[in-house]
Amino acid sequence: MDALTATLTWLDYAAVAVFGATGALAAARRKHDIVTFGFFAAVTGVGGGTLRDLLIGAPVFWVQKPAYILACLAAAMAVWVFGSGKGRMRVLLWLDALGLAAYCVVGAAKAASLGAPPFSAVVMGTLTACFGGVIRDVLAHEPSILLKREVYVTAALVGAGVFVILQMFEVAGFPAGLAGFAAALAIRSGAILKGWALPGFPGRGTPED
Amino acid sequence: MDALTATLTWLDYAAVAVFGATGALAAARRKHDIVTFGFFAAVTGVGGGTLRDLLIGAPVFWVQKPAYILACLAAAMAVWVFGSGKGRMRVLLWLDALGLAAYCVVGAAKAASLGAPPFSAVVMGTLTACFGGVIRDVLAHEPSILLKREVYVTAALVGAGVFVILQMFEVAGFPAGLAGFAAALAIRSGAILKGWALPGFPGRGTPED
Amino acid sequence: MDALTATLTWLDYAAVAVFGATGALAAARRKHDIVTFGFFAAVTGVGGGTLRDLLIGAPVFWVQKPAYILACLAAAMAVWVFGSGKGRMRVLLWLDALGLAAYCVVGAAKAASLGAPPFSAVVMGTLTACFGGVIRDVLAHEPSILLKREVYVTAALVGAGVFVILQMFEVAGFPAGLAGFAAALAIRSGAILKGWALPGFPGRGTPED
């Protein structure tokens, strides 16, 4: 359980920082100033976890631990200094994938540890992993990453599902979390590299029917 | 009070499922895959009630009762199977009207049962009834249904108002809820069928003045 | 402490009303009806403070005090009656500036009074001051005021920072709050009048690199 806690804490900081970096990268696209960089980094970085904590009725994790916000600001600063090279969107995609993989496990684990039923824990992991990016895109007034055709929600769903199911079979927290993280990352990587997509809705999809 | 509870539970599931279906229909417009269907259905279905519970400080209703999420997923599946015919937008409009009518009563009743003053209960019913659709539209990156000229918020306001006022006059929960539901549905139906609209702002409305 | 409480209450009502007015002005741009005016006014007016209360785990301030909603509705009514003249966008900008200046202090003070560390109190003041406008813009489906190049977040950050730092040096609540309010308003005024802006991100900012 101690290893699980340590892993969760580590994953939590990592996910917050990489999501924060994606927020700063979104700010970079519009050439915002350093304060707006920090704002986008903070909101994106802690947004998913904040939603998770509100939903499960836990104290919001960063309010008493400002280090999370500092991690976001450090990520924003790093983007400011190093973020002007080529391939920035590609970096954003991969950081977002890492954040997604970390958060689906962290979200599910925290929900389960507070007594949510397994199915709810999976839902919570999925929702909160996806909401970091959603909040960023809504704030930046861009089409949400949810609206891309590539597999995205599915990766979070599988990651959270693997973790929760392994936990139900009494697998310890650390390997279960690692397996969930790896599963989500593998699926999202396939989506980024190979354009993996599930079959879309087979019916008519035009707006005005 | 028992009848009220039963009615509320029934209305709650019904509203969650029909709002969920509207989320899936929004996903269908862009030909998303089945997982994204489920995600949109879940977020739209439970979004309004989640906001209500957060605002009144109640435990979020679906976390301990995954059946609500399953209802959303069933609605998503139904849309996937049956949703490709003509007239889908019309179906979405009507399902949204049903969800709106149910949620304005459910939201007001739950707020009142937790001690909110009558005026706050009306506001809560109105806000939460409208937010299901708002969250769906923001996620789908479409203009919010709030921005249409037809009567929408008004229907929820009247439905919640009828319910709360009847309750103040000691009408039992079931008939009061039914009256509120019917009032909201009637007004929204008029808006859909006849284009009912209140007079718009009479002043200048251009963006740049 | 009593003066602080009174100041906070006064600032809170004032911020809610002016933010509410900006919501109604956004509704006026699209010539919405009076109910939608009220809805936008209420959501915008209480949105920032609602987020603050959810984040710090306090009861949402307006649920037990409907007078806040009534203040928003009064603001909406005032906009309906007086809002059709020229220069409306300018009025919206200035009201938004007043709301921003008030909320950065109110948010930081309420967070600090509930035991948030100073750094978190500054973050909370900044976030909640900015979120009133963000929610309005998202609902109205307009580009967020965050995306403008002028100084906006910075003003809230400085205002909250001045207040929290003065409090750490044992300055009483009233002068500290006034100083924070004045600092935020001065900076935001400079942005509106003189186009003050921090240097933008120096790297490449095109979307597709």
XYZ file of C-alpha atoms in Angstrom:
627
model
C 0.000 0.000 0.000
C 2.946 2.255 0.709
C 4.356 1.570 -2.717
C 0.963 2.357 -4.172
C 0.835 5.650 -2.325
C 4.333 6.567 -3.455
C 3.554 5.571 -7.016
C 0.351 7.572 -6.975
C 2.075 10.643 -5.612
C 4.792 10.368 -8.221
C 2.310 9.786 -11.046
C 0.183 12.637 -9.775
C 3.006 15.176 -9.884
C 4.161 13.853 -13.248
C 0.683 14.033 -14.738
C 0.111 17.519 -13.365
C 3.410 18.750 -14.794
C 2.955 17.244 -18.256
C -0.649 18.405 -18.499
C 0.584 21.782 -17.326
C 3.129 21.776 -20.118
C 0.411 21.070 -22.671
C -1.486 24.052 -21.325
C 1.579 26.250 -21.723
C 2.095 24.913 -25.252
C -1.470 25.897 -26.090
C -0.638 29.384 -24.780
C 2.529 29.418 -26.866
C 0.553 28.902 -30.038
C -1.023 32.306 -29.525
C 2.154 33.992 -28.253
C 0.743 34.817 -24.836
C 2.778 36.421 -22.074
C 4.449 34.520 -19.240
C 1.616 35.050 -16.762
C -0.948 33.623 -19.147
C 1.451 30.724 -19.738
C 1.385 30.054 -16.029
C -2.375 30.413 -15.830
C -3.013 27.957 -18.646
C -0.424 25.572 -17.220
C -1.988 25.693 -13.757
C -5.576 25.301 -14.934
C -4.773 22.497 -17.341
C -2.407 20.762 -14.956
C -4.708 20.593 -11.969
C -8.034 20.670 -13.836
C -8.545 16.927 -14.228
C -7.571 16.132 -10.654
C -9.704 18.967 -9.363
C -12.753 17.542 -11.084
C -11.922 14.103 -9.671
C -11.658 15.453 -6.123
C -14.882 17.431 -6.419
C -16.739 14.389 -7.743
C -15.569 12.040 -5.014
C -15.933 14.652 -2.302
C -12.246 14.769 -1.378
C -10.485 18.022 -0.485
C -9.096 19.471 -3.715
C -5.562 18.136 -3.787
C -3.583 21.258 -4.663
C -5.190 23.734 -2.266
C -3.137 22.527 0.686
C -0.122 21.519 -1.427
C 1.000 24.476 -3.516
C 3.857 22.355 -4.857
C 1.469 21.094 -7.519
C 0.952 24.620 -8.782
C 4.699 25.220 -8.633
C 5.200 22.111 -10.775
C 2.843 23.621 -13.336
C 4.655 26.938 -13.265
C 7.984 25.168 -13.721
C 6.522 23.359 -16.709
C 5.286 26.667 -18.099
C 8.730 28.171 -17.651
C 10.328 25.218 -19.412
C 7.974 25.645 -22.344
C 8.750 29.367 -22.458
C 12.493 28.683 -22.604
C 12.590 25.555 -24.756
C 9.252 25.600 -26.518
C 9.978 27.516 -29.691
C 11.545 24.742 -31.722
C 9.944 22.704 -34.421
C 7.639 19.815 -33.672
C 5.954 21.500 -30.753
C 2.552 20.084 -31.555
C 4.090 16.629 -31.630
C 5.581 17.180 -28.175
C 2.208 18.396 -26.936
C 0.562 15.236 -28.263
C 3.050 12.985 -26.487
C 2.960 14.888 -23.215
C -0.802 14.745 -23.356
C -0.564 10.973 -23.895
C 1.645 10.614 -20.820
C -0.721 12.728 -18.772
C -3.681 10.718 -19.992
C -2.014 7.420 -19.093
C -0.988 8.638 -15.652
C -4.314 10.242 -14.812
C -6.540 7.341 -15.751
C -4.690 5.249 -13.147
C -4.401 8.002 -10.544
C -8.045 8.962 -10.919
C -9.277 5.396 -10.643
C -6.988 4.652 -7.687
C -8.025 7.709 -5.714
C -11.711 7.070 -6.375
C -11.354 3.411 -5.361
C -9.405 4.316 -2.232
C -12.316 6.552 -1.178
C -14.824 3.769 -1.538
C -16.204 4.201 -5.055
C -17.437 0.913 -6.562
C -15.115 -0.591 -9.219
C -17.290 0.504 -12.135
C -17.401 4.075 -10.828
C -13.643 4.019 -10.327
C -13.150 3.152 -13.990
C -15.544 5.903 -15.040
C -13.785 8.368 -12.757
C -10.360 7.475 -14.101
C -11.585 7.874 -17.662
C -13.434 11.131 -17.098
C -10.688 12.854 -15.187
C -7.937 11.708 -17.544
C -9.832 13.205 -20.456
C -10.942 16.393 -18.724
C -7.502 17.899 -18.327
C -7.242 18.234 -22.071
C -10.874 19.206 -22.454
C -10.559 22.148 -20.070
C -7.404 23.307 -21.859
C -9.123 23.181 -25.240
C -12.247 24.946 -24.012
C -10.154 27.734 -22.433
C -8.050 28.060 -25.562
C -11.248 28.094 -27.661
C -10.050 25.211 -29.793
C -11.885 22.082 -30.894
C -11.555 19.556 -28.101
C -9.165 16.675 -28.500
C -12.283 14.569 -27.878
C -13.511 15.508 -31.327
C -10.571 13.964 -33.132
C -11.292 10.644 -34.787
C -8.280 8.895 -33.244
C -8.622 6.732 -30.167
C -8.447 8.934 -27.061
C -11.177 8.189 -24.534
C -10.671 4.493 -25.242
C -7.058 4.636 -24.095
C -8.062 6.119 -20.761
C -10.910 3.651 -20.412
C -8.667 0.651 -21.003
C -5.956 1.987 -18.686
C -8.396 2.589 -15.863
C -10.097 -0.728 -16.546
C -6.852 -2.719 -16.472
C -5.871 -1.122 -13.179
C -9.220 -1.647 -11.482
C -9.603 -5.244 -12.693
C -6.087 -6.162 -11.586
C -6.807 -4.631 -8.207
C -9.958 -6.746 -7.965
C -7.752 -9.808 -8.511
C -5.608 -8.673 -5.603
C -2.673 -7.548 -7.686
C -0.641 -5.039 -5.674
C -1.001 -1.363 -6.383
C 2.347 -0.739 -8.021
C 2.268 -3.427 -10.744
C -1.437 -2.851 -11.314
C -0.852 0.867 -11.742
C 2.087 0.280 -14.028
C 0.056 -2.122 -16.158
C -2.789 0.369 -16.443
C -0.386 3.178 -17.308
C 1.354 1.038 -19.925
C -1.904 -0.124 -21.473
C -3.248 3.409 -21.819
C 0.044 4.717 -23.173
C 0.367 1.860 -25.666
C -3.100 2.436 -27.055
C -2.718 6.190 -27.260
C 0.726 5.746 -28.864
C -0.839 3.552 -31.515
C -3.393 6.258 -32.136
C -0.717 8.931 -32.534
C 1.718 6.847 -34.572
C -0.595 4.683 -36.622
C -3.829 6.644 -36.511
C -5.633 3.848 -34.688
C -9.331 4.475 -34.638
C -12.387 2.457 -33.763
C -15.037 2.212 -36.445
C -17.094 5.382 -36.414
C -20.849 5.569 -36.196
C -22.098 3.754 -39.285
C -25.262 5.802 -39.681
C -25.717 9.153 -41.314
C -23.670 11.860 -39.707
C -24.544 15.060 -41.466
C -25.639 17.869 -39.225
C -29.061 18.713 -40.593
C -30.969 15.453 -40.920
C -43.073 11.778 0.694
C -42.515 8.215 -0.431
C -44.326 8.890 -3.665
C -42.191 11.984 -4.096
C -39.017 9.975 -3.593
C -40.142 7.325 -6.046
C -41.163 9.951 -8.577
C -37.860 11.722 -8.173
C -35.874 8.524 -8.628
C -37.866 7.654 -11.711
C -37.568 11.161 -13.157
C -33.877 11.198 -12.335
C -33.133 8.004 -14.256
C -35.343 9.112 -17.118
C -33.710 12.519 -17.336
C -30.229 11.023 -17.169
C -31.032 8.548 -19.937
C -32.626 11.064 -22.291
C -29.892 13.639 -21.729
C -27.431 10.813 -22.293
C -29.141 10.046 -25.574
C -28.810 13.661 -26.653
C -25.089 13.437 -25.919
C -24.799 10.315 -28.041
C -26.749 12.008 -30.820
C -24.273 14.874 -30.738
C -21.500 12.296 -31.083
C -23.374 10.671 -33.976
C -23.337 13.928 -35.909
C -19.568 13.661 -36.145
C -19.516 9.892 -36.656
C -17.570 9.151 -33.486
C -16.769 5.637 -32.306
C -18.772 3.729 -29.711
C -16.511 4.664 -26.793
C -16.854 8.359 -27.536
C -20.612 7.813 -27.830
C -20.555 6.418 -24.307
C -18.356 9.232 -23.037
C -20.595 11.951 -24.431
C -23.689 10.136 -23.192
C -22.264 9.772 -19.693
C -21.003 13.346 -19.405
C -24.184 14.861 -20.799
C -26.459 12.529 -18.870
C -24.995 13.090 -15.443
C -23.580 16.578 -16.000
C -26.583 18.587 -14.876
C -27.182 16.509 -11.786
C -23.492 16.543 -10.939
C -23.478 20.324 -10.955
C -26.617 20.333 -8.782
C -25.042 18.006 -6.225
C -21.802 19.980 -6.124
C -23.697 23.225 -5.605
C -25.862 21.948 -2.779
C -23.026 20.012 -1.182
C -24.604 16.587 -1.629
C -22.542 13.511 -2.565
C -22.493 13.310 -6.363
C -25.383 10.994 -7.125
C -23.835 8.605 -9.639
C -20.564 7.850 -7.862
C -22.142 5.322 -5.532
C -24.817 4.246 -8.023
C -23.170 3.180 -11.272
C -26.617 2.282 -12.635
C -26.927 5.905 -13.744
C -23.861 5.553 -15.924
C -25.169 2.240 -17.229
C -28.413 3.993 -18.177
C -26.350 6.493 -20.178
C -24.409 3.720 -21.869
C -27.639 1.935 -22.742
C -28.936 5.161 -24.249
C -25.714 5.517 -26.225
C -26.052 1.968 -27.492
C -29.648 2.622 -28.527
C -28.577 5.688 -30.468
C -25.807 3.683 -32.136
C -28.257 1.014 -33.229
C -31.325 3.088 -34.059
C -29.926 6.552 -34.539
C -29.147 6.682 -38.217
C -32.596 7.404 -39.546
C -33.962 10.703 -40.675
C -35.206 13.278 -38.240
C -32.456 12.680 -35.726
C -32.105 16.337 -34.812
C -35.825 16.453 -34.175
C -35.546 13.472 -31.836
C -32.650 15.150 -30.058
C -34.733 18.286 -29.577
C -37.613 16.340 -28.053
C -35.442 14.203 -25.823
C -33.716 17.343 -24.656
C -37.142 18.852 -23.892
C -38.056 15.800 -21.796
C -34.756 15.966 -19.945
C -35.196 19.675 -19.352
C -38.707 19.184 -17.965
C -37.626 16.337 -15.701
C -34.467 18.026 -14.440
C -36.019 21.343 -13.518
C -38.305 19.464 -11.116
C -35.693 17.005 -9.884
C -33.131 19.744 -9.336
C -35.543 21.962 -7.460
C -36.835 19.074 -5.353
C -33.398 17.841 -4.357
C -32.236 21.351 -3.500
C -35.367 21.995 -1.447
C -35.060 18.663 0.341
C -31.565 19.680 1.436
C -32.762 22.922 2.907
C -32.283 25.457 0.143
C -34.710 28.389 0.368
C -37.543 28.308 -2.205
C -35.998 30.956 -4.435
C -32.680 29.094 -4.495
C -34.512 25.853 -5.256
C -36.064 27.451 -8.332
C -32.690 28.808 -9.437
C -31.087 25.425 -8.868
C -33.745 23.615 -10.868
C -33.361 26.069 -13.714
C -29.580 26.059 -13.755
C -29.169 22.313 -13.579
C -31.867 21.614 -16.150
C -30.106 23.887 -18.611
C -26.554 22.776 -17.841
C -26.922 19.257 -19.142
C -27.330 20.607 -22.649
C -24.759 23.355 -22.106
C -22.035 20.875 -21.152
C -22.888 18.721 -24.172
C -22.677 21.688 -26.515
C -19.412 22.974 -25.034
C -17.821 19.516 -25.320
C -19.075 19.119 -28.860
C -17.796 22.629 -29.658
C -21.176 23.746 -30.919
C -23.117 26.912 -30.184
C -24.995 26.346 -26.955
C -28.713 25.690 -27.082
C -28.876 28.717 -24.794
C -28.007 30.909 -27.741
C -31.066 29.946 -29.752
C -33.803 32.552 -29.779
C -36.563 30.098 -28.823
C -37.750 29.798 -25.255
C -35.471 27.395 -23.365
C -34.371 28.741 -19.995
C -37.897 30.065 -19.503
C -39.383 26.579 -19.735
C -37.084 25.305 -16.992
C -37.748 28.381 -14.885
C -41.513 27.983 -15.095
C -41.349 24.237 -14.417
C -39.175 24.692 -11.349
C -41.295 27.639 -10.233
C -44.585 25.753 -10.534
C -43.182 22.850 -8.536
C -41.723 24.985 -5.753
C -44.790 27.218 -5.443
C -47.139 24.237 -5.310
C -44.956 22.704 -2.636
C -45.163 25.935 -0.661
C -48.950 25.586 -0.795
C -48.580 22.094 0.669
C -49.411 20.250 -2.522
C -47.959 16.738 -2.295
C -44.731 15.940 -4.085
C -46.124 13.753 -6.824
C -48.800 16.086 -8.262
C -46.564 19.115 -7.747
C -43.726 17.408 -9.609
C -46.052 16.293 -12.368
C -47.428 19.820 -12.727
C -43.932 21.291 -12.925
C -42.864 18.681 -15.449
C -45.975 19.286 -17.571
C -45.587 23.061 -17.455
C -41.961 22.946 -18.556
C -42.675 20.406 -21.280
C -45.669 22.368 -22.558
C -43.679 25.579 -22.860
C -40.694 23.928 -24.460
C -43.032 22.067 -26.841
C -44.537 25.353 -27.877
C -41.064 26.671 -28.544
C -40.159 23.668 -30.703
C -43.456 23.425 -32.573
C -44.481 27.056 -32.861
C -41.195 28.861 -32.373
C -42.417 30.540 -29.208
C -40.032 33.262 -28.163
C -40.107 36.082 -25.688
C -39.420 39.537 -27.091
C -35.699 39.967 -27.517
C -33.628 42.804 -26.147
C -35.047 45.909 -27.798
C -31.789 47.859 -27.808
C -28.962 47.694 -30.268
C -27.428 44.267 -30.466
C -24.538 44.520 -32.869
C -21.238 43.285 -31.510
C -19.044 46.341 -31.862
C -20.932 49.251 -30.387
C -11.641 41.567 11.449
C -15.146 42.977 11.493
C -14.186 45.645 9.017
C -12.641 42.948 6.846
C -15.827 40.932 6.943
C -17.929 43.941 6.082
C -15.563 44.922 3.297
C -15.607 41.403 1.943
C -19.382 41.233 1.983
C -19.644 44.553 0.245
C -17.010 43.633 -2.337
C -18.670 40.297 -2.855
C -22.072 41.799 -3.673
C -20.476 44.443 -5.835
C -18.400 41.924 -7.769
C -21.372 39.634 -8.241
C -23.514 42.485 -9.546
C -20.928 43.876 -11.962
C -19.993 40.448 -13.258
C -23.709 39.797 -13.585
C -24.038 42.955 -15.638
C -21.285 41.801 -17.971
C -23.193 38.560 -18.458
C -26.336 40.487 -19.318
C -24.358 42.665 -21.721
C -23.107 39.538 -23.462
C -26.749 38.448 -23.767
C -27.667 41.884 -25.119
C -25.224 41.505 -27.972
C -27.354 38.675 -29.323
C -30.678 40.316 -28.479
C -31.783 37.577 -26.075
C -34.993 37.736 -24.082
C -35.237 38.906 -20.479
C -35.077 35.403 -18.986
C -31.877 34.593 -20.817
C -30.534 37.967 -19.654
C -31.187 36.865 -16.101
C -29.689 33.437 -16.677
C -26.460 34.828 -18.120
C -26.301 37.445 -15.383
C -26.761 34.852 -12.645
C -24.282 32.330 -14.051
C -21.636 34.948 -14.763
C -22.204 36.800 -11.518
C -21.925 33.861 -9.169
C -19.713 31.633 -11.349
C -16.346 32.780 -10.080
C -17.339 32.658 -6.437
C -19.009 29.294 -6.917
C -15.769 27.842 -8.265
C -13.890 29.359 -5.323
C -16.258 27.827 -2.791
C -16.169 24.429 -4.459
C -12.376 24.467 -4.522
C -11.962 25.395 -0.888
C -14.776 23.144 0.250
C -16.995 25.924 1.579
C -20.782 25.875 1.147
C -21.564 27.635 -2.111
C -22.224 31.187 -1.017
C -25.425 31.998 -2.899
C -27.413 28.841 -2.176
C -28.438 30.016 1.284
C -28.432 33.707 0.342
C -30.661 34.273 -2.661
C -29.942 37.997 -2.432
C -26.850 37.364 -4.544
C -29.018 36.022 -7.349
C -31.392 38.938 -6.919
C -28.423 41.310 -7.294
C -27.622 39.618 -10.590
C -31.225 39.876 -11.758
C -31.285 43.560 -10.834
C -28.128 44.053 -12.858
C -29.708 42.218 -15.777
C -32.774 44.424 -15.529
C -30.598 47.546 -15.482
C -28.815 46.384 -18.608
C -32.153 45.667 -20.289
C -33.384 49.174 -19.514
C -30.218 51.211 -19.952
C -28.008 48.991 -22.026
C -28.873 49.986 -25.542
C -26.748 53.082 -25.814
C -23.427 53.447 -27.509
C -20.240 52.358 -25.876
C -21.723 49.236 -24.348
C -18.619 47.150 -24.939
C -16.596 49.805 -23.187
C -18.910 49.660 -20.183
C -18.630 45.871 -20.182
C -14.831 46.150 -20.148
C -14.852 48.503 -17.178
C -17.408 46.561 -15.198
C -15.385 43.440 -15.855
C -12.297 45.271 -14.575
C -14.114 46.217 -11.364
C -15.324 42.663 -10.895
C -11.833 41.333 -11.512
C -10.305 43.697 -8.966
C -12.923 42.895 -6.347
C -12.852 39.143 -6.866
C -9.106 38.693 -6.706
C -9.196 40.147 -3.185
C -12.410 38.435 -2.116
C -11.255 35.062 -3.431
C -7.856 35.287 -1.780
C -9.374 36.486 1.507
C -11.974 33.743 1.677
C -9.409 31.060 0.810
C -6.981 32.400 3.423
C -9.707 32.616 6.047
C -10.414 28.908 5.490
C -6.806 27.956 6.046
C -5.318 27.867 2.567
C -1.572 28.605 2.548
C -0.640 32.089 1.264
C 0.540 30.847 -2.133
C -2.713 28.921 -2.630
C -4.698 31.970 -1.558
C -3.040 34.022 -4.304
C -3.724 31.303 -6.855
C -7.331 31.042 -5.714
C -7.857 34.792 -5.935
C -6.401 34.852 -9.420
C -8.292 31.832 -10.710
C -11.666 32.855 -9.377
C -11.336 36.465 -10.500
C -10.635 35.288 -14.037
C -13.228 32.509 -14.143
C -16.269 34.737 -13.942
C -15.425 36.139 -17.353
C -14.275 32.780 -18.680
C -17.596 31.097 -17.878
C -19.492 33.980 -19.494
C -17.427 33.734 -22.667
C -17.717 29.958 -22.879
C -21.497 30.134 -22.447
C -21.773 32.897 -25.013
C -19.525 30.899 -27.354
C -17.108 33.772 -27.730
C -13.315 33.808 -27.552
C -12.362 34.056 -23.912
C -11.104 37.338 -22.557
C -8.079 35.281 -21.548
C -7.080 35.082 -25.187
C -6.713 38.817 -25.597
C -3.147 40.067 -25.654
C -3.729 42.760 -23.018
C -2.820 42.211 -19.400
C -5.707 40.426 -17.653
C -4.582 37.497 -15.531
C -1.643 39.597 -14.387
C -3.913 42.226 -12.881
C -5.721 39.612 -10.790
C -2.431 38.008 -9.806
C -0.945 41.282 -8.598
C -4.116 42.264 -6.758
C -4.326 38.954 -4.934
C -0.591 39.015 -4.283
C -0.616 42.523 -2.815
C -3.474 41.591 -0.504
C -1.937 38.332 0.703
C 1.539 39.798 1.214
C 0.166 42.775 3.156
C -1.818 40.376 5.301
C 1.376 38.408 5.986
C 2.903 41.642 7.240
C -0.028 42.016 9.615
C -1.699 44.839 7.740
C -5.379 44.902 8.686
C -7.929 43.437 6.334
C -9.546 46.644 5.150
C -6.444 48.565 3.970
C -4.880 45.387 2.622
C -8.018 44.599 0.651
C -8.257 48.145 -0.618
C -4.614 48.086 -1.701
C -5.114 44.812 -3.555
C -8.277 46.086 -5.199
C -6.553 49.314 -6.258
C -3.492 47.515 -7.594
C -5.559 45.150 -9.722
C -7.795 47.929 -10.985
C -4.843 50.179 -11.818
C -3.126 47.487 -13.843
C -6.277 46.444 -15.658
C -7.076 50.116 -16.326
C -3.664 50.565 -17.891
C -4.382 47.568 -20.081
C -7.727 48.979 -21.218
C -6.595 52.576 -21.665
C -3.029 52.148 -22.845
C -3.040 48.602 -24.165
C -0.506 47.483 -21.563
C 0.802 44.057 -22.400
C 3.650 41.910 -21.198
C 6.048 40.672 -23.852
C 4.500 37.711 -25.614
C 6.128 34.345 -26.102
C 9.231 35.040 -28.176
C 9.269 31.698 -29.958
C 7.348 30.632 -32.983
C 3.633 30.774 -32.494
C 2.041 29.434 -35.644
C -0.424 26.656 -35.095
C 1.029 23.859 -37.225
C 4.708 23.615 -36.334
